[in-house]
Amino acid sequence: MKKNYITYGRLVTVIILVSITIAVVSTFLFSMEMKERTIESLVKRDTKQATLFVVTSLQSAMQKGLKANALNTLVDDLNSVDDNMVISVIPSVATTKMYGDTKLNQKMRNKDHYIKRALAGEEVLEMDISQNVRYVYPVKVQKEYLKYYKNMEVGDISGVVDIVYNSSDLHLEISSMLNNMILFFIVLICVIFLVIFVSLKRNVVRPTDSFLETVREIIDANNFRQRVELKTSVKEIKAIESGFNQLLDSLERQFYTDNLTGLANRRQVMEDINACEYPALAIINIDAFNQVNDFYGNSIGDQILVEIAHKIEALLPNPYFKLYRLGGDEYAILDTKSDDIEEFEVLIHNLARVLSERFYINIDQEISLSVTIGAAYNRENLVIHADMALKSAKIRNKSHLFYDDDMLIVSEYEKNLRWTKTLKQAIVADRVFPYYQPIFNNKTGRIEHYECLVRLEDSSGNVISPHYFLDVAKRSRLYPNITKA
């Protein structure tokens, strides 16, 4: 089952959106909690300050000898200062004997449990759901005011100050302030994450996409010369770029270089030929080199191949000549600027002579080798023509030959191609079949055995003898298919 993977860009986007959502929700919840705490703290402070102001004003009035009516007028004046605040002064029973009492005060003392708690000496602060805050403060007799209270001692409750404060305006003000703060933080968080997103997009996501695209191009084109170049300031990404390019360097060496000799290989010579305007090519084959391997061993054979490469390199007259190892016992020399054909031909003659000389390779006896060289000038089918010249030189027992259109090998090559095509078509069309030839006993005249011989039928219905196609089948690796048929 194919697994669906998330893209890096989408992953970053999801992380940022989730982070913003969590941050916004957390900020909102925290701000609500802080708003309630702030309002409660401010209300407590304001009501206590108002209470202190009321108590101070009343005591000051008492020092001036004001009576109950004057005290009530003072309370009314204090209530007119702030519309959100209602102030009431309820005297204790002991105080009413001096300043008088009212039915409302009696009712408050008897039925209001907040007043009762305050008259018992408790300070009460409550906030209801309608955003009203009630603060009930017990006023205790102090020593300096004891002369104004008859039959009372220091610390007795002379009355309570009851303040009801509406905090709706404070709620609105603080809510507005907190909402602006929340909005500011939301915008700030969005900006921060936008900067993070853009930075990740530029320094991580885009370089990663570019890296993957380059890898695909290298794989599709089989081009290990291409390198990765990532535009990023992230150290780890640049390290990936460097490491991958080092890997490509290694692959390029393996892909275009012969491991034994360190020379460029067949792939490289094909690319170099295509890059040349007028190339010339020589293919050098060591004659019967398999006998050297069989007699001296592969280790000595490898040393000989390396030594021959050194000898060829020493004979190259200028940098325009490049040496390659095509594989096995074959080398190639490419003249990338064949404006001097005579120089190229002289080089071929010298190579044929020098490489046939005797030399020693870490053994006590000398080794005699000979080489055969095939060369060609024209760019079209250059490798094929050089190979034809090589095969023709071997057939004619020549040390070297240059390609000529009149070579018999041309017609032989074309004939092989033609028969290979005919044979492939016959195999696909199931036109390969056996002929049975009887083998007689000379004494008895009877058939003892049958010999099975292959035949094929061409597209015209003609039966063709194996004389024409069997050798081609063996060279083109079609022989097993014929046996199977």
Tab-separated table of C-alpha atoms in Angstrom:
chain	number	residue	atom	x	y	z
A	1	MET	CA	0.000	0.000	0.000
A	2	LYS	CA	1.429	3.366	-1.052
A	3	LYS	CA	1.933	5.789	1.816
A	4	ASN	CA	0.910	9.417	1.333
A	5	TYR	CA	3.596	11.825	2.498
A	6	ILE	CA	3.085	15.448	3.443
A	7	THR	CA	5.166	18.080	1.690
A	8	TYR	CA	7.645	20.144	3.686
A	9	GLY	CA	5.848	23.397	2.823
A	10	ARG	CA	2.500	22.029	3.962
A	11	LEU	CA	4.055	20.682	7.170
A	12	VAL	CA	5.523	24.102	8.008
A	13	THR	CA	2.177	25.760	7.224
A	14	VAL	CA	0.289	23.353	9.502
A	15	ILE	CA	2.787	23.875	12.331
A	16	ILE	CA	2.514	27.665	12.020
A	17	LEU	CA	-1.306	27.662	11.882
A	18	VAL	CA	-1.565	25.346	14.894
A	19	SER	CA	0.972	27.462	16.803
A	20	ILE	CA	-0.909	30.688	15.986
A	21	THR	CA	-4.232	29.144	17.068
A	22	ILE	CA	-2.779	27.911	20.367
A	23	ALA	CA	-1.083	31.265	20.983
A	24	VAL	CA	-4.266	33.252	20.232
A	25	VAL	CA	-6.512	31.034	22.393
A	26	SER	CA	-3.983	31.054	25.250
A	27	THR	CA	-3.619	34.842	25.033
A	28	PHE	CA	-7.407	35.293	25.043
A	29	LEU	CA	-7.963	33.034	28.067
A	30	PHE	CA	-5.063	34.590	29.955
A	31	SER	CA	-6.311	38.107	29.189
A	32	MET	CA	-9.811	37.252	30.475
A	33	GLU	CA	-8.359	35.983	33.723
A	34	MET	CA	-6.114	39.032	34.018
A	35	LYS	CA	-9.039	41.341	33.277
A	36	GLU	CA	-11.102	39.951	36.146
A	37	ARG	CA	-8.163	40.109	38.531
A	38	THR	CA	-7.285	43.649	37.448
A	39	ILE	CA	-10.860	44.897	37.815
A	40	GLU	CA	-11.212	43.287	41.225
A	41	SER	CA	-7.941	44.813	42.397
A	42	LEU	CA	-8.792	48.298	41.074
A	43	VAL	CA	-12.297	48.184	42.542
A	44	LYS	CA	-10.976	47.145	45.946
A	45	ARG	CA	-8.440	49.918	45.871
A	46	ASP	CA	-10.965	52.574	44.771
A	47	THR	CA	-13.656	51.556	47.243
A	48	LYS	CA	-11.194	51.423	50.139
A	49	GLN	CA	-9.851	54.848	49.222
A	50	ALA	CA	-13.407	56.175	48.992
A	51	THR	CA	-14.253	54.624	52.342
A	52	LEU	CA	-11.177	56.141	53.928
A	53	PHE	CA	-12.144	59.503	52.482
A	54	VAL	CA	-15.717	59.172	53.834
A	55	VAL	CA	-14.547	58.152	57.298
A	56	THR	CA	-12.055	60.996	57.397
A	57	SER	CA	-14.721	63.491	56.304
A	58	LEU	CA	-17.203	62.262	58.898
A	59	GLN	CA	-14.690	62.391	61.689
A	60	SER	CA	-13.630	65.860	60.619
A	61	ALA	CA	-17.264	66.946	60.653
A	62	MET	CA	-17.743	65.462	64.102
A	63	GLN	CA	-14.806	67.474	65.362
A	64	LYS	CA	-16.579	70.589	64.150
A	65	GLY	CA	-19.650	69.644	66.135
A	66	LEU	CA	-21.942	68.859	63.205
A	67	LYS	CA	-25.125	67.085	64.093
A	68	ALA	CA	-26.954	64.220	62.410
A	69	ASN	CA	-28.697	66.319	59.741
A	70	ALA	CA	-25.418	67.978	58.800
A	71	LEU	CA	-23.744	64.575	58.601
A	72	ASN	CA	-26.469	63.310	56.257
A	73	THR	CA	-25.985	66.361	54.084
A	74	LEU	CA	-22.255	65.618	53.951
A	75	VAL	CA	-22.965	62.039	52.798
A	76	ASP	CA	-25.284	63.392	50.097
A	77	ASP	CA	-22.550	65.717	48.919
A	78	LEU	CA	-20.093	62.815	48.726
A	79	ASN	CA	-22.585	60.795	46.642
A	80	SER	CA	-22.817	63.610	44.128
A	81	VAL	CA	-19.084	63.351	43.362
A	82	ASP	CA	-19.260	60.044	41.462
A	83	ASP	CA	-22.406	58.761	39.748
A	84	ASN	CA	-21.052	55.207	39.803
A	85	MET	CA	-20.699	55.203	43.595
A	86	VAL	CA	-23.473	55.176	46.245
A	87	ILE	CA	-22.351	55.867	49.801
A	88	SER	CA	-24.409	55.102	52.923
A	89	VAL	CA	-23.488	55.562	56.578
A	90	ILE	CA	-25.339	53.346	59.037
A	91	PRO	CA	-24.629	54.196	62.682
A	92	SER	CA	-24.418	51.516	65.343
A	93	VAL	CA	-27.075	51.316	68.053
A	94	ALA	CA	-24.746	53.050	70.517
A	95	THR	CA	-24.145	55.932	68.137
A	96	THR	CA	-27.875	56.478	67.444
A	97	LYS	CA	-28.351	57.548	71.040
A	98	MET	CA	-26.176	60.553	70.292
A	99	TYR	CA	-27.103	61.371	66.708
A	100	GLY	CA	-30.541	59.859	66.285
A	101	ASP	CA	-31.802	57.062	64.064
A	102	THR	CA	-34.003	56.387	61.032
A	103	LYS	CA	-36.275	53.512	60.029
A	104	LEU	CA	-34.033	52.770	57.029
A	105	ASN	CA	-31.001	52.463	59.265
A	106	GLN	CA	-32.941	50.197	61.617
A	107	LYS	CA	-33.991	48.017	58.689
A	108	MET	CA	-30.432	47.810	57.390
A	109	ARG	CA	-29.049	46.844	60.801
A	110	ASN	CA	-31.694	44.164	61.300
A	111	LYS	CA	-32.020	42.578	57.842
A	112	ASP	CA	-28.879	43.248	55.790
A	113	HIS	CA	-26.397	40.483	56.593
A	114	TYR	CA	-23.499	42.516	55.156
A	115	ILE	CA	-24.290	45.312	57.621
A	116	LYS	CA	-24.587	42.791	60.430
A	117	ARG	CA	-21.167	41.328	59.567
A	118	ALA	CA	-19.627	44.808	59.443
A	119	LEU	CA	-21.199	45.806	62.811
A	120	ALA	CA	-19.585	42.675	64.173
A	121	GLY	CA	-16.222	44.079	63.090
A	122	GLU	CA	-15.786	42.282	59.725
A	123	GLU	CA	-14.721	44.056	56.569
A	124	VAL	CA	-16.927	42.852	53.640
A	125	LEU	CA	-16.185	43.134	49.891
A	126	GLU	CA	-18.469	41.427	47.359
A	127	MET	CA	-18.898	41.668	43.573
A	128	ASP	CA	-22.103	40.465	41.874
A	129	ILE	CA	-22.787	39.345	38.286
A	130	SER	CA	-24.103	42.814	37.347
A	131	GLN	CA	-20.574	44.172	37.922
A	132	ASN	CA	-21.615	45.985	41.139
A	133	VAL	CA	-19.115	45.991	43.967
A	134	ARG	CA	-20.253	46.465	47.568
A	135	TYR	CA	-17.776	47.359	50.260
A	136	VAL	CA	-18.971	47.515	53.874
A	137	TYR	CA	-16.413	48.955	56.287
A	138	PRO	CA	-16.784	48.991	60.086
A	139	VAL	CA	-15.788	52.321	61.627
A	140	LYS	CA	-14.036	51.800	64.917
A	141	VAL	CA	-13.750	54.379	67.681
A	142	GLN	CA	-10.259	55.759	67.822
A	143	LYS	CA	-8.631	57.266	70.890
A	144	GLU	CA	-8.467	60.819	69.556
A	145	TYR	CA	-12.224	60.771	68.821
A	146	LEU	CA	-13.308	59.024	72.023
A	147	LYS	CA	-14.643	62.298	73.497
A	148	TYR	CA	-17.310	62.453	70.788
A	149	TYR	CA	-18.784	59.087	71.774
A	150	LYS	CA	-20.537	58.666	75.088
A	151	ASN	CA	-20.297	55.358	76.934
A	152	MET	CA	-18.064	53.860	74.162
A	153	GLU	CA	-14.518	52.614	74.287
A	154	VAL	CA	-11.631	52.555	71.846
A	155	GLY	CA	-12.234	49.860	69.241
A	156	ASP	CA	-16.007	49.799	69.517
A	157	ILE	CA	-17.968	49.970	66.254
A	158	SER	CA	-19.476	53.410	65.859
A	159	GLY	CA	-21.091	52.546	62.528
A	160	VAL	CA	-20.423	51.225	59.059
A	161	VAL	CA	-19.739	52.871	55.752
A	162	ASP	CA	-21.609	51.050	52.966
A	163	ILE	CA	-20.343	51.802	49.437
A	164	VAL	CA	-21.881	50.339	46.304
A	165	TYR	CA	-19.663	50.847	43.261
A	166	ASN	CA	-20.719	50.085	39.677
A	167	SER	CA	-17.651	48.850	37.772
A	168	SER	CA	-19.236	48.595	34.305
A	169	ASP	CA	-17.291	51.598	33.011
A	170	LEU	CA	-14.115	50.101	34.438
A	171	HIS	CA	-14.996	46.804	32.784
A	172	LEU	CA	-15.459	48.506	29.443
A	173	GLU	CA	-12.253	50.478	29.755
A	174	ILE	CA	-10.139	47.506	30.799
A	175	SER	CA	-11.845	45.221	28.256
A	176	SER	CA	-11.072	47.709	25.516
A	177	MET	CA	-7.492	47.955	26.659
A	178	LEU	CA	-7.097	44.176	26.875
A	179	ASN	CA	-8.804	43.648	23.509
A	180	ASN	CA	-6.351	46.061	21.920
A	181	MET	CA	-3.545	44.247	23.651
A	182	ILE	CA	-4.856	40.883	22.380
A	183	LEU	CA	-5.171	42.283	18.871
A	184	PHE	CA	-1.642	43.625	19.092
A	185	PHE	CA	-0.289	40.256	20.221
A	186	ILE	CA	-2.236	38.416	17.508
A	187	VAL	CA	-0.809	40.712	14.842
A	188	LEU	CA	2.652	40.399	16.381
A	189	ILE	CA	2.412	36.587	16.470
A	190	CYS	CA	1.183	36.479	12.873
A	191	VAL	CA	4.041	38.720	11.771
A	192	ILE	CA	6.579	36.587	13.646
A	193	PHE	CA	5.263	33.370	12.139
A	194	LEU	CA	5.044	34.973	8.707
A	195	VAL	CA	8.713	35.887	8.988
A	196	ILE	CA	9.479	32.332	10.137
A	197	PHE	CA	7.437	30.874	7.266
A	198	VAL	CA	9.097	33.067	4.646
A	199	SER	CA	12.526	32.298	6.098
A	200	LEU	CA	11.867	28.545	6.131
A	201	LYS	CA	10.386	28.743	2.638
A	202	ARG	CA	13.442	30.544	1.295
A	203	ASN	CA	16.175	28.738	3.217
A	204	VAL	CA	14.730	25.232	3.644
A	205	VAL	CA	11.696	24.457	1.461
A	206	ARG	CA	12.907	25.985	-1.816
A	207	PRO	CA	16.462	24.588	-1.476
A	208	THR	CA	14.966	21.158	-0.706
A	209	ASP	CA	12.710	21.345	-3.791
A	210	SER	CA	15.668	22.518	-5.878
A	211	PHE	CA	17.768	19.653	-4.523
A	212	LEU	CA	15.117	17.049	-5.410
A	213	GLU	CA	14.626	18.554	-8.878
A	214	THR	CA	18.370	18.417	-9.546
A	215	VAL	CA	18.521	14.804	-8.353
A	216	ARG	CA	15.714	13.886	-10.769
A	217	GLU	CA	17.516	15.643	-13.617
A	218	ILE	CA	20.735	13.761	-12.830
A	219	ILE	CA	18.892	10.431	-12.708
A	220	ASP	CA	16.855	11.059	-15.874
A	221	ALA	CA	19.824	12.306	-17.904
A	222	ASN	CA	22.333	9.945	-16.259
A	223	ASN	CA	24.539	13.021	-16.019
A	224	PHE	CA	26.952	12.757	-13.113
A	225	ARG	CA	28.757	15.927	-14.205
A	226	GLN	CA	25.892	18.089	-12.978
A	227	ARG	CA	26.230	19.605	-9.523
A	228	VAL	CA	23.790	20.783	-6.899
A	229	GLU	CA	23.763	24.488	-6.045
A	230	LEU	CA	21.354	25.466	-3.255
A	231	LYS	CA	20.558	29.094	-2.407
A	232	THR	CA	20.335	29.051	1.363
A	233	SER	CA	22.052	30.463	4.426
A	234	VAL	CA	21.329	27.375	6.542
A	235	LYS	CA	24.574	25.629	7.421
A	236	GLU	CA	23.058	22.132	7.493
A	237	ILE	CA	21.495	22.572	4.032
A	238	LYS	CA	24.841	23.735	2.633
A	239	ALA	CA	26.445	20.683	4.256
A	240	ILE	CA	23.962	18.472	2.385
A	241	GLU	CA	24.870	20.274	-0.840
A	242	SER	CA	28.580	19.762	-0.222
A	243	GLY	CA	28.165	16.093	0.741
A	244	PHE	CA	25.989	15.306	-2.276
A	245	ASN	CA	28.393	17.045	-4.649
A	246	GLN	CA	31.237	14.990	-3.195
A	247	LEU	CA	29.153	11.887	-3.875
A	248	LEU	CA	28.637	13.067	-7.463
A	249	ASP	CA	32.398	13.608	-7.786
A	250	SER	CA	32.935	10.005	-6.748
A	251	LEU	CA	30.207	8.717	-9.080
A	252	GLU	CA	31.578	10.783	-11.944
A	253	ARG	CA	35.019	9.272	-11.447
A	254	GLN	CA	33.530	5.769	-11.411
A	255	PHE	CA	31.223	6.490	-14.349
A	256	TYR	CA	33.776	8.115	-16.637
A	257	THR	CA	37.049	6.635	-15.371
A	258	ASP	CA	38.675	3.214	-15.706
A	259	ASN	CA	39.423	1.935	-12.199
A	260	LEU	CA	42.596	0.058	-13.134
A	261	THR	CA	44.489	2.647	-15.186
A	262	GLY	CA	42.788	5.845	-14.064
A	263	LEU	CA	42.131	6.713	-17.725
A	264	ALA	CA	38.829	7.988	-19.085
A	265	ASN	CA	36.560	5.181	-20.287
A	266	ARG	CA	34.267	4.451	-23.246
A	267	ARG	CA	31.485	6.755	-21.989
A	268	GLN	CA	33.925	9.632	-21.841
A	269	VAL	CA	35.304	9.074	-25.345
A	270	MET	CA	31.769	9.057	-26.779
A	271	GLU	CA	30.993	12.410	-25.149
A	272	ASP	CA	34.326	13.878	-26.248
A	273	ILE	CA	33.759	12.756	-29.846
A	274	ASN	CA	30.383	14.500	-29.888
A	275	ALA	CA	32.023	17.665	-28.576
A	276	CYS	CA	34.692	17.716	-31.329
A	277	GLU	CA	34.216	19.295	-34.719
A	278	TYR	CA	36.837	17.268	-36.615
A	279	PRO	CA	37.886	14.298	-34.468
A	280	ALA	CA	40.183	11.408	-35.343
A	281	LEU	CA	40.131	8.135	-33.431
A	282	ALA	CA	42.479	5.167	-33.079
A	283	ILE	CA	41.540	1.917	-31.299
A	284	ILE	CA	44.485	-0.118	-29.952
A	285	ASN	CA	44.015	-3.824	-29.242
A	286	ILE	CA	46.620	-6.022	-27.543
A	287	ASP	CA	46.880	-9.226	-29.551
A	288	ALA	CA	46.099	-12.471	-27.719
A	289	PHE	CA	46.181	-10.793	-24.334
A	290	ASN	CA	44.072	-13.569	-22.812
A	291	GLN	CA	47.094	-15.843	-23.161
A	292	VAL	CA	49.128	-13.469	-20.986
A	293	ASN	CA	46.449	-13.630	-18.269
A	294	ASP	CA	46.281	-17.415	-18.550
A	295	PHE	CA	50.051	-17.849	-18.355
A	296	TYR	CA	51.142	-15.136	-15.891
A	297	GLY	CA	47.907	-14.548	-13.985
A	298	ASN	CA	45.514	-11.603	-13.768
A	299	SER	CA	47.746	-9.641	-11.393
A	300	ILE	CA	50.625	-9.535	-13.914
A	301	GLY	CA	48.107	-8.892	-16.677
A	302	ASP	CA	46.810	-5.823	-14.819
A	303	GLN	CA	50.368	-4.521	-14.381
A	304	ILE	CA	50.960	-4.907	-18.113
A	305	LEU	CA	47.786	-2.964	-18.901
A	306	VAL	CA	48.908	-0.108	-16.636
A	307	GLU	CA	52.407	-0.123	-18.128
A	308	ILE	CA	51.017	0.011	-21.684
A	309	ALA	CA	48.857	2.985	-20.679
A	310	HIS	CA	52.002	4.770	-19.425
A	311	LYS	CA	53.862	3.984	-22.644
A	312	ILE	CA	51.031	5.348	-24.796
A	313	GLU	CA	50.764	8.517	-22.706
A	314	ALA	CA	54.491	9.098	-23.101
A	315	LEU	CA	54.125	9.059	-26.893
A	316	LEU	CA	51.267	11.582	-27.133
A	317	PRO	CA	52.743	14.687	-28.794
A	318	ASN	CA	50.391	17.390	-27.435
A	319	PRO	CA	47.361	17.956	-25.178
A	320	TYR	CA	44.983	17.612	-28.132
A	321	PHE	CA	45.513	13.860	-27.998
A	322	LYS	CA	43.543	12.107	-25.257
A	323	LEU	CA	43.976	8.517	-24.103
A	324	TYR	CA	41.120	6.229	-23.008
A	325	ARG	CA	40.739	2.624	-21.944
A	326	LEU	CA	37.728	1.093	-23.644
A	327	GLY	CA	37.817	-2.019	-21.489
A	328	GLY	CA	39.641	-5.344	-21.443
A	329	ASP	CA	42.703	-5.138	-23.690
A	330	GLU	CA	41.593	-2.129	-25.784
A	331	TYR	CA	42.621	1.507	-25.637
A	332	ALA	CA	41.599	4.510	-27.699
A	333	ILE	CA	43.343	7.730	-28.686
A	334	LEU	CA	41.219	10.709	-29.719
A	335	ASP	CA	42.672	13.606	-31.656
A	336	THR	CA	40.296	16.385	-30.632
A	337	LYS	CA	41.743	18.816	-33.156
A	338	SER	CA	42.716	16.766	-36.209
A	339	ASP	CA	43.865	19.644	-38.400
A	340	ASP	CA	47.184	17.844	-38.860
A	341	ILE	CA	46.375	14.335	-40.149
A	342	GLU	CA	50.051	13.617	-40.793
A	343	GLU	CA	50.857	14.057	-37.095
A	344	PHE	CA	48.070	11.626	-36.182
A	345	GLU	CA	49.323	9.030	-38.695
A	346	VAL	CA	52.905	9.340	-37.411
A	347	LEU	CA	51.635	8.730	-33.881
A	348	ILE	CA	49.829	5.544	-34.993
A	349	HIS	CA	53.015	4.238	-36.681
A	350	ASN	CA	55.082	4.949	-33.541
A	351	LEU	CA	52.528	3.277	-31.284
A	352	ALA	CA	52.459	0.134	-33.404
A	353	ARG	CA	56.271	-0.044	-33.222
A	354	VAL	CA	56.852	0.850	-29.548
A	355	LEU	CA	54.027	-1.271	-28.128
A	356	SER	CA	55.373	-4.336	-29.918
A	357	GLU	CA	58.757	-4.091	-28.185
A	358	ARG	CA	59.699	-6.440	-25.376
A	359	PHE	CA	59.490	-5.195	-21.781
A	360	TYR	CA	59.641	-6.477	-18.211
A	361	ILE	CA	56.913	-6.331	-15.561
A	362	ASN	CA	58.106	-7.416	-12.099
A	363	ILE	CA	59.075	-10.849	-13.368
A	364	ASP	CA	62.333	-12.511	-14.343
A	365	GLN	CA	61.505	-13.123	-17.979
A	366	GLU	CA	60.600	-10.721	-20.722
A	367	ILE	CA	57.156	-10.472	-22.278
A	368	SER	CA	56.652	-9.980	-25.980
A	369	LEU	CA	53.445	-8.285	-27.028
A	370	SER	CA	52.022	-7.000	-30.256
A	371	VAL	CA	49.162	-4.636	-30.916
A	372	THR	CA	46.746	-4.016	-33.741
A	373	ILE	CA	45.466	-0.499	-34.383
A	374	GLY	CA	42.439	0.650	-36.355
A	375	ALA	CA	41.960	4.361	-37.043
A	376	ALA	CA	39.351	6.614	-38.659
A	377	TYR	CA	38.962	10.324	-39.396
A	378	ASN	CA	35.342	11.097	-40.192
A	379	ARG	CA	33.117	12.115	-37.324
A	380	GLU	CA	30.034	10.170	-38.447
A	381	ASN	CA	30.198	6.577	-37.159
A	382	LEU	CA	33.753	7.279	-36.025
A	383	VAL	CA	33.895	4.497	-33.437
A	384	ILE	CA	32.301	1.987	-35.805
A	385	HIS	CA	34.710	2.869	-38.595
A	386	ALA	CA	37.760	2.673	-36.321
A	387	ASP	CA	36.540	-0.717	-35.097
A	388	MET	CA	36.078	-1.855	-38.720
A	389	ALA	CA	39.631	-0.782	-39.489
A	390	LEU	CA	40.859	-2.729	-36.442
A	391	LYS	CA	39.053	-5.910	-37.503
A	392	SER	CA	40.286	-5.497	-41.073
A	393	ALA	CA	43.879	-5.090	-39.832
A	394	LYS	CA	43.576	-8.341	-37.855
A	395	ILE	CA	42.157	-10.169	-40.883
A	396	ARG	CA	44.976	-8.856	-43.106
A	397	ASN	CA	47.580	-9.427	-40.371
A	398	LYS	CA	48.568	-5.742	-40.387
A	399	SER	CA	49.817	-3.829	-37.340
A	400	HIS	CA	47.590	-0.865	-38.193
A	401	LEU	CA	45.108	0.306	-40.798
A	402	PHE	CA	43.103	3.457	-41.443
A	403	TYR	CA	39.454	3.108	-42.372
A	404	ASP	CA	38.664	2.896	-46.074
A	405	ASP	CA	35.197	2.595	-47.605
A	406	ASP	CA	36.484	-0.172	-49.871
A	407	MET	CA	37.307	-2.473	-46.983
A	408	LEU	CA	35.726	-5.882	-47.275
A	409	ILE	CA	34.759	-5.573	-43.677
A	410	VAL	CA	32.166	-2.986	-44.643
A	411	SER	CA	30.135	-5.402	-46.705
A	412	GLU	CA	30.713	-8.100	-44.084
A	413	TYR	CA	29.452	-5.774	-41.394
A	414	GLU	CA	26.411	-4.789	-43.386
A	415	LYS	CA	25.699	-8.450	-44.152
A	416	ASN	CA	25.882	-9.291	-40.437
A	417	LEU	CA	23.467	-6.500	-39.618
A	418	ARG	CA	21.079	-7.688	-42.297
A	419	TRP	CA	21.159	-11.333	-41.146
A	420	THR	CA	20.810	-10.298	-37.502
A	421	LYS	CA	17.656	-8.374	-38.367
A	422	THR	CA	16.291	-11.297	-40.438
A	423	LEU	CA	17.048	-13.762	-37.645
A	424	LYS	CA	15.357	-11.632	-34.966
A	425	GLN	CA	12.235	-11.308	-37.100
A	426	ALA	CA	12.138	-15.073	-37.705
A	427	ILE	CA	12.449	-15.807	-33.961
A	428	VAL	CA	9.650	-13.376	-33.078
A	429	ALA	CA	7.395	-14.768	-35.856
A	430	ASP	CA	8.147	-18.387	-34.875
A	431	ARG	CA	9.697	-19.164	-38.268
A	432	VAL	CA	12.628	-21.151	-36.833
A	433	PHE	CA	12.073	-24.927	-37.090
A	434	PRO	CA	14.012	-28.247	-37.236
A	435	TYR	CA	14.815	-30.410	-40.265
A	436	TYR	CA	15.374	-34.102	-39.528
A	437	GLN	CA	18.071	-35.899	-41.533
A	438	PRO	CA	18.194	-39.736	-41.302
A	439	ILE	CA	21.428	-41.542	-40.417
A	440	PHE	CA	21.630	-44.992	-42.068
A	441	ASN	CA	23.459	-48.129	-41.010
A	442	ASN	CA	25.728	-48.997	-43.975
A	443	LYS	CA	25.545	-52.706	-43.269
A	444	THR	CA	21.830	-53.119	-42.728
A	445	GLY	CA	20.621	-50.174	-44.796
A	446	ARG	CA	18.263	-49.177	-42.002
A	447	ILE	CA	17.807	-45.772	-40.353
A	448	GLU	CA	19.565	-45.861	-36.997
A	449	HIS	CA	19.208	-42.207	-35.895
A	450	TYR	CA	18.011	-38.784	-36.985
A	451	GLU	CA	20.078	-35.606	-37.007
A	452	CYS	CA	18.182	-32.426	-36.121
A	453	LEU	CA	19.234	-29.409	-38.211
A	454	VAL	CA	17.953	-25.829	-37.840
A	455	ARG	CA	16.282	-23.958	-40.683
A	456	LEU	CA	14.469	-20.646	-40.846
A	457	GLU	CA	11.889	-19.267	-43.199
A	458	ASP	CA	12.220	-15.687	-44.412
A	459	SER	CA	9.353	-13.272	-44.979
A	460	SER	CA	8.985	-14.539	-48.582
A	461	GLY	CA	8.600	-18.176	-47.505
A	462	ASN	CA	12.070	-19.283	-48.547
A	463	VAL	CA	13.758	-21.947	-46.387
A	464	ILE	CA	17.291	-20.790	-45.467
A	465	SER	CA	20.244	-22.997	-44.542
A	466	PRO	CA	22.143	-22.369	-41.266
A	467	HIS	CA	25.238	-21.665	-43.348
A	468	TYR	CA	24.002	-18.095	-43.771
A	469	PHE	CA	22.919	-17.224	-40.252
A	470	LEU	CA	24.396	-19.581	-37.648
A	471	ASP	CA	27.687	-17.695	-37.157
A	472	VAL	CA	25.808	-14.420	-36.943
A	473	ALA	CA	23.499	-15.963	-34.327
A	474	LYS	CA	26.463	-16.958	-32.173
A	475	ARG	CA	28.095	-13.514	-32.381
A	476	SER	CA	24.845	-11.623	-31.714
A	477	ARG	CA	23.854	-13.821	-28.732
A	478	LEU	CA	20.747	-15.134	-30.501
A	479	TYR	CA	22.008	-18.720	-30.457
A	480	PRO	CA	20.195	-19.700	-27.205
A	481	ASN	CA	16.910	-18.476	-28.711
A	482	ILE	CA	17.461	-20.703	-31.747
A	483	THR	CA	18.190	-23.696	-29.488
A	484	LYS	CA	14.993	-22.995	-27.540
A	485	ALA	CA	12.983	-22.775	-30.781
